[in-house]
Every structure is written in C-alpha cells, then in structure tokens.
CSV table of C-alpha atoms in Angstrom, one decimal:
chain,number,residue,atom,x,y,z
A,9,MET,CA,121.3,109.4,97.7
A,10,LYS,CA,118.1,109.7,99.7
A,11,HIS,CA,118.1,108.9,103.4
A,12,ALA,CA,115.4,106.5,104.9
A,13,VAL,CA,115.1,106.2,108.7
A,14,ILE,CA,113.3,103.1,109.8
A,15,ILE,CA,112.0,103.1,113.4
A,16,GLY,CA,111.9,99.5,114.5
A,17,GLY,CA,113.5,98.2,111.3
A,18,LYS,CA,114.8,95.0,112.9
A,19,GLY,CA,111.3,93.7,113.5
A,20,LYS,CA,109.3,91.1,111.4
A,21,VAL,CA,108.3,93.6,108.7
A,22,GLY,CA,111.3,95.9,108.8
A,23,THR,CA,113.7,93.0,108.1
A,24,TYR,CA,112.0,92.7,104.7
A,25,LEU,CA,111.7,96.4,104.1
A,26,VAL,CA,115.2,97.4,105.0
A,27,PRO,CA,116.8,95.2,102.2
A,28,MET,CA,114.1,96.5,99.8
A,29,LEU,CA,115.1,100.1,100.5
A,30,CYS,CA,118.8,99.4,100.2
A,31,GLU,CA,118.1,97.8,96.8
A,32,ASP,CA,116.2,100.9,95.8
A,33,GLY,CA,119.3,103.0,96.5
A,34,PHE,CA,118.5,104.5,99.9
A,35,LYS,CA,120.9,105.2,102.6
A,36,VAL,CA,119.2,103.4,105.5
A,37,THR,CA,119.4,104.1,109.2
A,38,ASN,CA,117.7,101.8,111.7
A,39,VAL,CA,116.5,103.4,114.9
A,40,SER,CA,115.8,100.9,117.8
A,41,ARG,CA,116.1,100.8,121.6
A,42,GLY,CA,118.5,97.9,121.9
A,43,ASN,CA,121.2,96.1,120.0
A,44,SER,CA,119.3,92.9,119.1
A,45,ALA,CA,120.0,91.2,115.8
A,46,PRO,CA,117.5,91.7,112.9
A,47,PHE,CA,114.5,89.3,112.8
A,48,LEU,CA,115.9,87.8,109.6
A,49,PRO,CA,119.5,88.0,108.5
A,50,HIS,CA,120.5,89.8,105.3
A,51,GLY,CA,123.8,91.0,103.9
A,52,CYS,CA,122.6,94.6,103.5
A,53,TRP,CA,122.6,95.1,107.3
A,54,GLU,CA,126.4,95.7,107.1
A,55,SER,CA,125.7,99.0,105.4
A,56,VAL,CA,122.8,100.0,107.6
A,57,GLU,CA,123.6,102.7,110.3
A,58,GLN,CA,122.3,101.7,113.7
A,59,VAL,CA,121.1,104.4,116.1
A,60,SER,CA,120.0,103.6,119.6
A,61,LEU,CA,117.0,105.8,120.7
A,62,ASP,CA,114.3,105.1,123.3
A,63,ARG,CA,110.8,106.2,122.3
A,64,ASN,CA,110.0,107.1,125.9
A,65,ASP,CA,112.7,109.8,125.8
A,66,PRO,CA,110.9,113.2,125.5
A,67,GLU,CA,113.7,114.2,123.1
A,68,PHE,CA,112.9,111.2,120.7
A,69,PRO,CA,111.1,113.3,118.0
A,70,ARG,CA,113.9,115.9,118.0
A,71,LYS,CA,116.6,113.3,117.8
A,72,VAL,CA,114.9,111.5,114.9
A,73,ALA,CA,114.5,114.8,113.0
A,74,ALA,CA,118.2,115.6,113.7
A,75,LEU,CA,119.1,112.5,111.6
A,76,LYS,CA,117.8,114.6,108.6
A,77,PRO,CA,115.9,111.8,106.9
A,78,ASP,CA,114.1,112.2,103.6
A,79,VAL,CA,111.7,109.3,104.5
A,80,VAL,CA,110.7,108.0,107.9
A,81,VAL,CA,109.0,104.6,108.3
A,82,ASP,CA,107.6,104.3,111.8
A,83,MET,CA,107.0,100.6,112.5
A,84,ILE,CA,106.4,100.9,116.3
A,85,CYS,CA,104.0,103.7,116.8
A,86,PHE,CA,101.0,102.7,118.9
A,87,LYS,CA,99.7,106.0,120.3
A,88,GLU,CA,98.3,109.0,118.5
A,89,ALA,CA,100.2,111.3,120.9
A,90,ASP,CA,103.5,109.7,119.9
A,91,LEU,CA,102.7,110.1,116.2
A,92,SER,CA,101.7,113.7,116.7
A,93,ALA,CA,104.9,114.5,118.5
A,94,LEU,CA,107.1,113.0,115.9
A,95,THR,CA,105.2,114.4,112.9
A,96,ASP,CA,105.3,117.9,114.5
A,97,ALA,CA,109.1,117.6,114.7
A,98,LEU,CA,109.3,116.4,111.1
A,99,GLU,CA,107.0,119.0,109.7
A,100,GLY,CA,108.6,120.8,106.7
A,101,GLN,CA,111.7,118.6,106.9
A,102,VAL,CA,110.7,115.2,105.6
A,103,GLU,CA,109.5,114.1,102.1
A,104,HIS,CA,107.4,111.2,103.4
A,105,TYR,CA,106.4,109.8,106.8
A,106,LEU,CA,104.8,106.4,106.9
A,107,ALA,CA,103.3,104.7,110.0
A,108,CYS,CA,102.3,101.1,110.6
A,109,GLY,CA,98.6,100.9,111.5
A,110,SER,CA,96.4,97.9,111.8
A,111,VAL,CA,93.3,96.4,110.2
A,112,TRP,CA,91.9,96.7,113.8
A,113,ILE,CA,90.8,100.3,112.8
A,114,HIS,CA,87.7,98.5,111.6
A,115,GLY,CA,85.1,96.9,113.9
A,116,PRO,CA,82.8,94.2,112.7
A,117,VAL,CA,82.2,94.7,109.0
A,118,SER,CA,78.9,95.1,107.3
A,119,VAL,CA,80.0,94.3,103.7
A,120,THR,CA,83.0,92.2,102.6
A,121,PRO,CA,85.6,92.7,101.5
A,122,CYS,CA,85.8,95.8,103.6
A,123,LYS,CA,87.4,98.9,102.2
A,124,GLU,CA,89.7,101.3,104.0
A,125,GLU,CA,86.9,103.8,104.7
A,126,ASP,CA,84.3,101.3,105.8
A,127,ASP,CA,83.2,100.3,109.3
A,128,LEU,CA,85.6,102.5,111.1
A,129,LYS,CA,84.2,101.6,114.5
A,130,PRO,CA,87.1,99.9,116.3
A,131,PHE,CA,86.8,98.4,119.8
A,132,GLY,CA,89.7,98.0,122.2
A,133,GLU,CA,92.4,100.6,122.9
A,134,TYR,CA,94.8,99.2,120.2
A,135,GLY,CA,92.4,99.7,117.3
A,136,ILE,CA,91.0,103.0,118.6
A,137,GLU,CA,94.6,104.5,118.8
A,138,LYS,CA,95.4,103.3,115.4
A,139,LEU,CA,92.3,105.0,113.9
A,140,LYS,CA,93.3,108.2,115.8
A,141,MET,CA,96.7,108.0,114.0
A,142,VAL,CA,94.9,107.8,110.6
A,143,GLU,CA,92.7,110.8,111.5
A,144,THR,CA,95.7,112.8,112.6
A,145,LEU,CA,97.7,112.2,109.4
A,146,ARG,CA,94.7,113.0,107.2
A,147,ARG,CA,94.1,116.2,109.1
A,148,LYS,CA,97.7,117.2,108.9
A,149,TYR,CA,97.6,116.6,105.1
A,150,ALA,CA,94.4,118.6,104.7
A,151,LEU,CA,95.8,121.6,106.7
A,152,SER,CA,99.5,121.7,105.7
A,153,HIS,CA,100.0,118.9,103.0
A,154,PHE,CA,102.1,117.0,105.5
A,155,PRO,CA,103.2,113.9,103.5
A,156,GLY,CA,101.9,111.1,105.7
A,157,THR,CA,100.7,107.6,104.9
A,158,GLU,CA,99.5,104.7,107.1
A,159,VAL,CA,99.7,101.0,106.2
A,160,HIS,CA,97.3,98.5,107.9
A,161,PRO,CA,98.6,94.9,108.1
A,162,GLY,CA,96.3,92.0,108.7
A,163,HIS,CA,97.6,88.9,110.6
A,164,ILE,CA,101.3,88.9,109.8
A,165,VAL,CA,102.9,85.5,109.1
A,166,GLY,CA,106.0,84.1,107.5
A,167,PRO,CA,109.1,82.3,108.8
A,168,GLY,CA,109.6,83.0,112.4
A,169,HIS,CA,106.0,83.8,113.2
A,170,LEU,CA,103.3,81.9,115.0
A,171,PRO,CA,100.3,82.3,112.7
A,172,ILE,CA,96.7,82.7,113.8
A,173,ASN,CA,95.5,79.1,113.6
A,174,PRO,CA,92.2,77.7,112.4
A,175,GLN,CA,90.7,78.2,115.8
A,176,GLY,CA,91.5,81.9,115.7
A,177,ASN,CA,94.4,81.9,118.2
A,178,GLN,CA,98.1,81.1,118.2
A,179,ASN,CA,98.2,77.7,120.0
A,180,PRO,CA,100.5,75.5,117.9
A,181,LYS,CA,98.8,72.4,119.2
A,182,VAL,CA,96.0,73.1,116.8
A,183,PHE,CA,98.4,72.6,113.9
A,184,GLU,CA,99.8,69.4,115.5
A,185,ALA,CA,96.3,67.9,115.7
A,186,LEU,CA,95.5,68.6,112.1
A,187,ILE,CA,98.9,67.2,111.0
A,188,HIS,CA,98.3,64.0,112.8
A,189,GLY,CA,94.6,63.6,112.0
A,190,ASP,CA,93.3,64.2,115.5
A,191,PRO,CA,90.0,65.9,116.1
A,192,VAL,CA,89.9,69.7,116.2
A,193,CYS,CA,87.0,71.7,117.7
A,194,LEU,CA,86.1,75.0,116.0
A,195,PRO,CA,83.8,77.7,117.4
A,196,ASN,CA,80.3,78.0,115.9
A,197,PHE,CA,80.2,76.5,112.4
A,198,GLY,CA,83.8,77.5,111.5
A,199,MET,CA,82.6,80.0,108.9
A,200,GLU,CA,84.2,83.1,110.5
A,201,THR,CA,87.2,84.4,108.6
A,202,ILE,CA,90.9,85.2,109.2
A,203,HIS,CA,92.9,87.5,107.0
A,204,HIS,CA,96.6,86.8,107.0
A,205,VAL,CA,99.4,88.6,105.2
A,206,HIS,CA,103.0,87.6,104.6
A,207,ALA,CA,105.5,90.0,106.3
A,208,ALA,CA,107.2,90.5,102.9
A,209,ASP,CA,103.9,91.8,101.4
A,210,VAL,CA,103.4,94.3,104.2
A,211,ALA,CA,106.9,95.6,103.5
A,212,GLY,CA,105.9,95.6,99.8
A,213,VAL,CA,103.0,98.0,100.5
A,214,PHE,CA,105.3,100.4,102.4
A,215,ARG,CA,107.8,100.2,99.5
A,216,ALA,CA,105.1,100.8,96.9
A,217,ALA,CA,103.8,103.8,98.9
A,218,ILE,CA,107.3,105.3,99.1
A,219,LYS,CA,107.7,104.9,95.3
A,220,ALA,CA,104.3,106.4,94.6
A,221,GLY,CA,105.2,109.5,96.6
A,222,SER,CA,102.5,112.2,96.6
A,223,VAL,CA,99.9,109.8,95.4
A,224,SER,CA,100.0,108.1,98.8
A,225,TYR,CA,100.1,111.3,100.9
A,226,GLY,CA,97.1,111.6,103.2
A,227,GLN,CA,96.0,108.1,102.4
A,228,HIS,CA,95.9,104.8,104.3
A,229,PHE,CA,96.1,101.3,102.8
A,230,HIS,CA,95.3,97.7,103.8
A,231,ALA,CA,98.1,95.2,103.7
A,232,VAL,CA,96.5,91.7,103.5
A,233,SER,CA,96.6,88.7,101.2
A,234,SER,CA,94.3,88.5,98.2
A,235,GLY,CA,91.6,86.7,100.2
A,236,ALA,CA,90.5,85.9,103.7
A,237,VAL,CA,90.0,82.3,104.7
A,238,THR,CA,87.2,80.6,106.8
A,239,LEU,CA,88.3,78.8,109.9
A,240,ARG,CA,86.8,75.6,108.5
A,241,GLY,CA,88.5,75.9,105.1
A,242,TYR,CA,91.7,76.8,106.8
A,243,ALA,CA,91.6,73.7,108.9
A,244,GLU,CA,90.8,71.5,106.0
A,245,ALA,CA,93.7,73.0,103.9
A,246,VAL,CA,96.3,72.4,106.7
A,247,ALA,CA,95.2,68.8,107.2
A,248,SER,CA,95.4,68.2,103.4
A,249,TRP,CA,99.0,69.4,103.3
A,250,PHE,CA,99.9,66.3,105.4
A,251,GLY,CA,97.7,63.8,103.7
A,252,GLN,CA,95.0,64.0,106.3
A,253,GLU,CA,91.3,64.7,106.2
A,254,ALA,CA,90.4,67.3,108.9
A,255,LYS,CA,88.3,65.8,111.7
A,256,LEU,CA,86.3,68.8,112.8
A,257,VAL,CA,83.9,69.3,115.7
A,258,PHE,CA,81.8,72.4,116.2
A,259,GLN,CA,80.5,74.1,119.3
A,260,PRO,CA,78.8,77.4,120.0
A,261,PHE,CA,81.5,79.9,121.0
A,262,GLU,CA,80.6,80.2,124.7
A,263,GLU,CA,80.6,76.4,125.0
A,264,TRP,CA,83.8,76.1,123.0
A,265,ALA,CA,85.6,78.7,125.3
A,266,LYS,CA,84.8,76.8,128.5
A,267,GLY,CA,87.9,75.2,130.1
A,268,ARG,CA,90.3,76.6,127.4
A,269,ASP,CA,93.3,78.6,128.1
A,270,ALA,CA,92.1,82.2,128.8
A,271,ASP,CA,94.6,83.8,126.3
A,272,ASP,CA,93.5,81.4,123.6
A,273,ALA,CA,89.8,82.0,124.2
A,274,ASN,CA,90.3,85.8,124.2
A,275,LYS,CA,92.3,85.8,121.0
A,276,THR,CA,89.7,83.6,119.3
A,277,ARG,CA,86.9,85.9,120.5
A,278,ASP,CA,88.7,89.0,119.1
A,279,HIS,CA,89.1,87.3,115.7
A,280,VAL,CA,85.6,85.7,115.3
A,281,MET,CA,83.9,88.9,116.5
A,282,ARG,CA,85.6,90.8,113.7
A,283,SER,CA,85.8,88.0,111.1
A,284,PRO,CA,88.2,90.1,109.0
A,285,ASN,CA,87.9,90.2,105.2
A,286,TYR,CA,89.6,93.3,103.7
A,287,SER,CA,90.0,94.7,100.2
A,288,MET,CA,93.3,95.3,98.5
A,289,ASP,CA,91.7,97.3,95.6
A,290,LYS,CA,93.0,100.7,96.9
A,291,ALA,CA,96.6,99.5,97.0
A,292,ALA,CA,96.2,98.1,93.5
A,293,ARG,CA,94.6,101.2,92.1
A,294,LEU,CA,96.8,103.9,93.7
A,295,LEU,CA,100.1,102.0,94.3
A,296,GLY,CA,100.0,99.3,91.6
A,297,PHE,CA,100.6,96.7,94.4
A,298,ALA,CA,99.2,93.2,94.5
A,299,PRO,CA,100.2,90.7,97.2
A,300,HIS,CA,102.6,88.0,96.2
A,301,TYR,CA,101.4,85.4,98.8
A,302,THR,CA,98.0,84.0,99.3
A,303,SER,CA,97.0,83.4,102.9
A,304,PHE,CA,97.7,79.7,102.6
A,305,GLU,CA,101.1,80.2,101.0
A,306,ALA,CA,102.1,82.6,103.8
A,307,VAL,CA,100.8,80.2,106.5
A,308,ARG,CA,102.6,77.3,104.9
A,309,GLU,CA,105.9,79.1,105.1
A,310,ALA,CA,105.3,79.9,108.7
A,311,LEU,CA,104.2,76.3,109.5
A,312,ASP,CA,107.3,74.8,107.8
A,313,TRP,CA,109.5,77.0,110.0
A,314,MET,CA,107.5,75.9,113.1
A,315,ILE,CA,108.2,72.3,112.2
A,316,ARG,CA,111.9,72.8,111.5
A,317,SER,CA,112.2,74.8,114.8
A,318,GLY,CA,110.4,72.1,116.8
A,319,VAL,CA,107.5,74.4,117.7
A,320,VAL,CA,105.2,71.9,116.1
A,321,ARG,CA,105.7,68.2,116.0
C-alpha cells in the first residue's frame, strides 16, 4: 500500500482529496499544525493518521521526510523558500511531490482563455511567490528529474465557502440584493470576468496528476471550471435563480470604489484588473481531467449553503 502525506489535508480542498486517495487505496497521513476538525466530515477520516507539525519549525522538512511517504501533497506552501527546503529533504525519497499554486501566477492576460505558460507576469507577493515555486519545481525536474507538479486553483467555491460575488469581492450582501430584486452596482460595464472552481474539482486535478505519474512531473496545471463568467452575466444568473430580474447599475471603477468598504474595493480591484479566464486544455490533454462543475453550479452550491447557514438572507 502506497503512503500519501497531505500537508494541510483538513482544508477546503484537502477534505475532498483525502477521501479520494483513501478510495484509491492509499494509506493517508494528514500533517497539520492543530487538531481542528476536517473542513467537511467523511467516514474515511477514522483511518487517516494525524501528525501535528508546525511549518515554522526548522525541522519540518526532515520530519515530513521521516514519515517515508511515496506521495506528498503540499496544500499550504506559500513561499518558494519553504518549497525548496521541503523538496530538498524529499529528493531521492519520494515518488511524487505536488504543491498547490494559484492562477495568480498570471498577470493581466493578453489572449483568453489563458494557458499555463502565458502571461507569467504576476503582481503582488502572493502571485510572485507562487510563480517562483513553479520555476523551482521545473528547474529541479530539469536537473535531477525531481517528480514535482504544481496545481493552480481559480476562485475556490463549494459548501462552506464565501464565493467571489458578481462585484468581484466576498460581501454576501451582494447576493442578498440580487435575491430580493434590489439594485446592484457593478464596476465599469460588468464585462470583466471571474473564474471559479469547485473545491472537489481542484482535488480532482491533484488526483488525476497523481494517477498520471511521470506524465505530470515538471508540469503545472490550471484547476478552474470549464468557463469564466462576466460580472454582469453572473449577477443576472444569480437573480434568475430566485425568480428575479437583475437591476444593475454601472459606474467607472474609481467612482464605484468611493465610500465602499476598503477590503471589498481592494478585492474587486484585484479581480477586475486580472479578469481571469483560464484554459483547462492541458489538464484534459495530459491528465484526462475535465471539471465536473460549471462556475454557476459551483457557486449555486456555495450560495445554498450560505442561505442554510444564515450568512445570506
């Protein structure tokens, strides 16, 4: 029986991936800092070994390697230095190392849908570090055939998540307004795009890469839905789910941002500046993977959960 170590396996993607790997016959060990419950419950967790390790511990890479995994899935790596330290410790010992990246490795795109190798001009520390992680894994594969893969999720949604809304931020009041037929103001003409992905589909890309083995070594893959959505089309779809016609107002971004919550305005700026729209062709071609959820299906699941939980009236 092969041994898979998941770092951060109790999170929003890991709680889908862990049951998948158990189903595939892996012995699974979850590495996390605390003793919190998994993001979503599943009977398989009774058989999952729990190991408490802190990534800030200088001995973290050695301790992970000491677990003698065949596969390591690193869901919570945000710095290239951390990736380098861990992969150095795993060199020659692991069959496959997979890291969670981000579509923020891309800056504003020139042609859509954007492919993995296009427009690699990120802005902001988060995206810059994620791109450095890609470059390090590719270099290690070129030099020593280190079996590394990186998966880049879009805007992760599903039950338990606050999705990016039709304004490009996470304020649940936007959904409430659309549900009740109240006016919603969108930046510009509402034609910028958002690219969601269901957490189960992100886990599915990881699973497909593990199954593909050497085909995925030295590669990186998007994990998004089959198509991005415009802010305007998104708002109209949400309203229609509740028998409403979206009442939309449009303002130039700088005017729209005035007087709004700073966090909401900053998140919207980050999204409309990028207007993400990414291709899943590479995952289909090399891994045989296609997303199961459209953007709207994934958002609808999340919104249903928000209503049941009282997050949205």
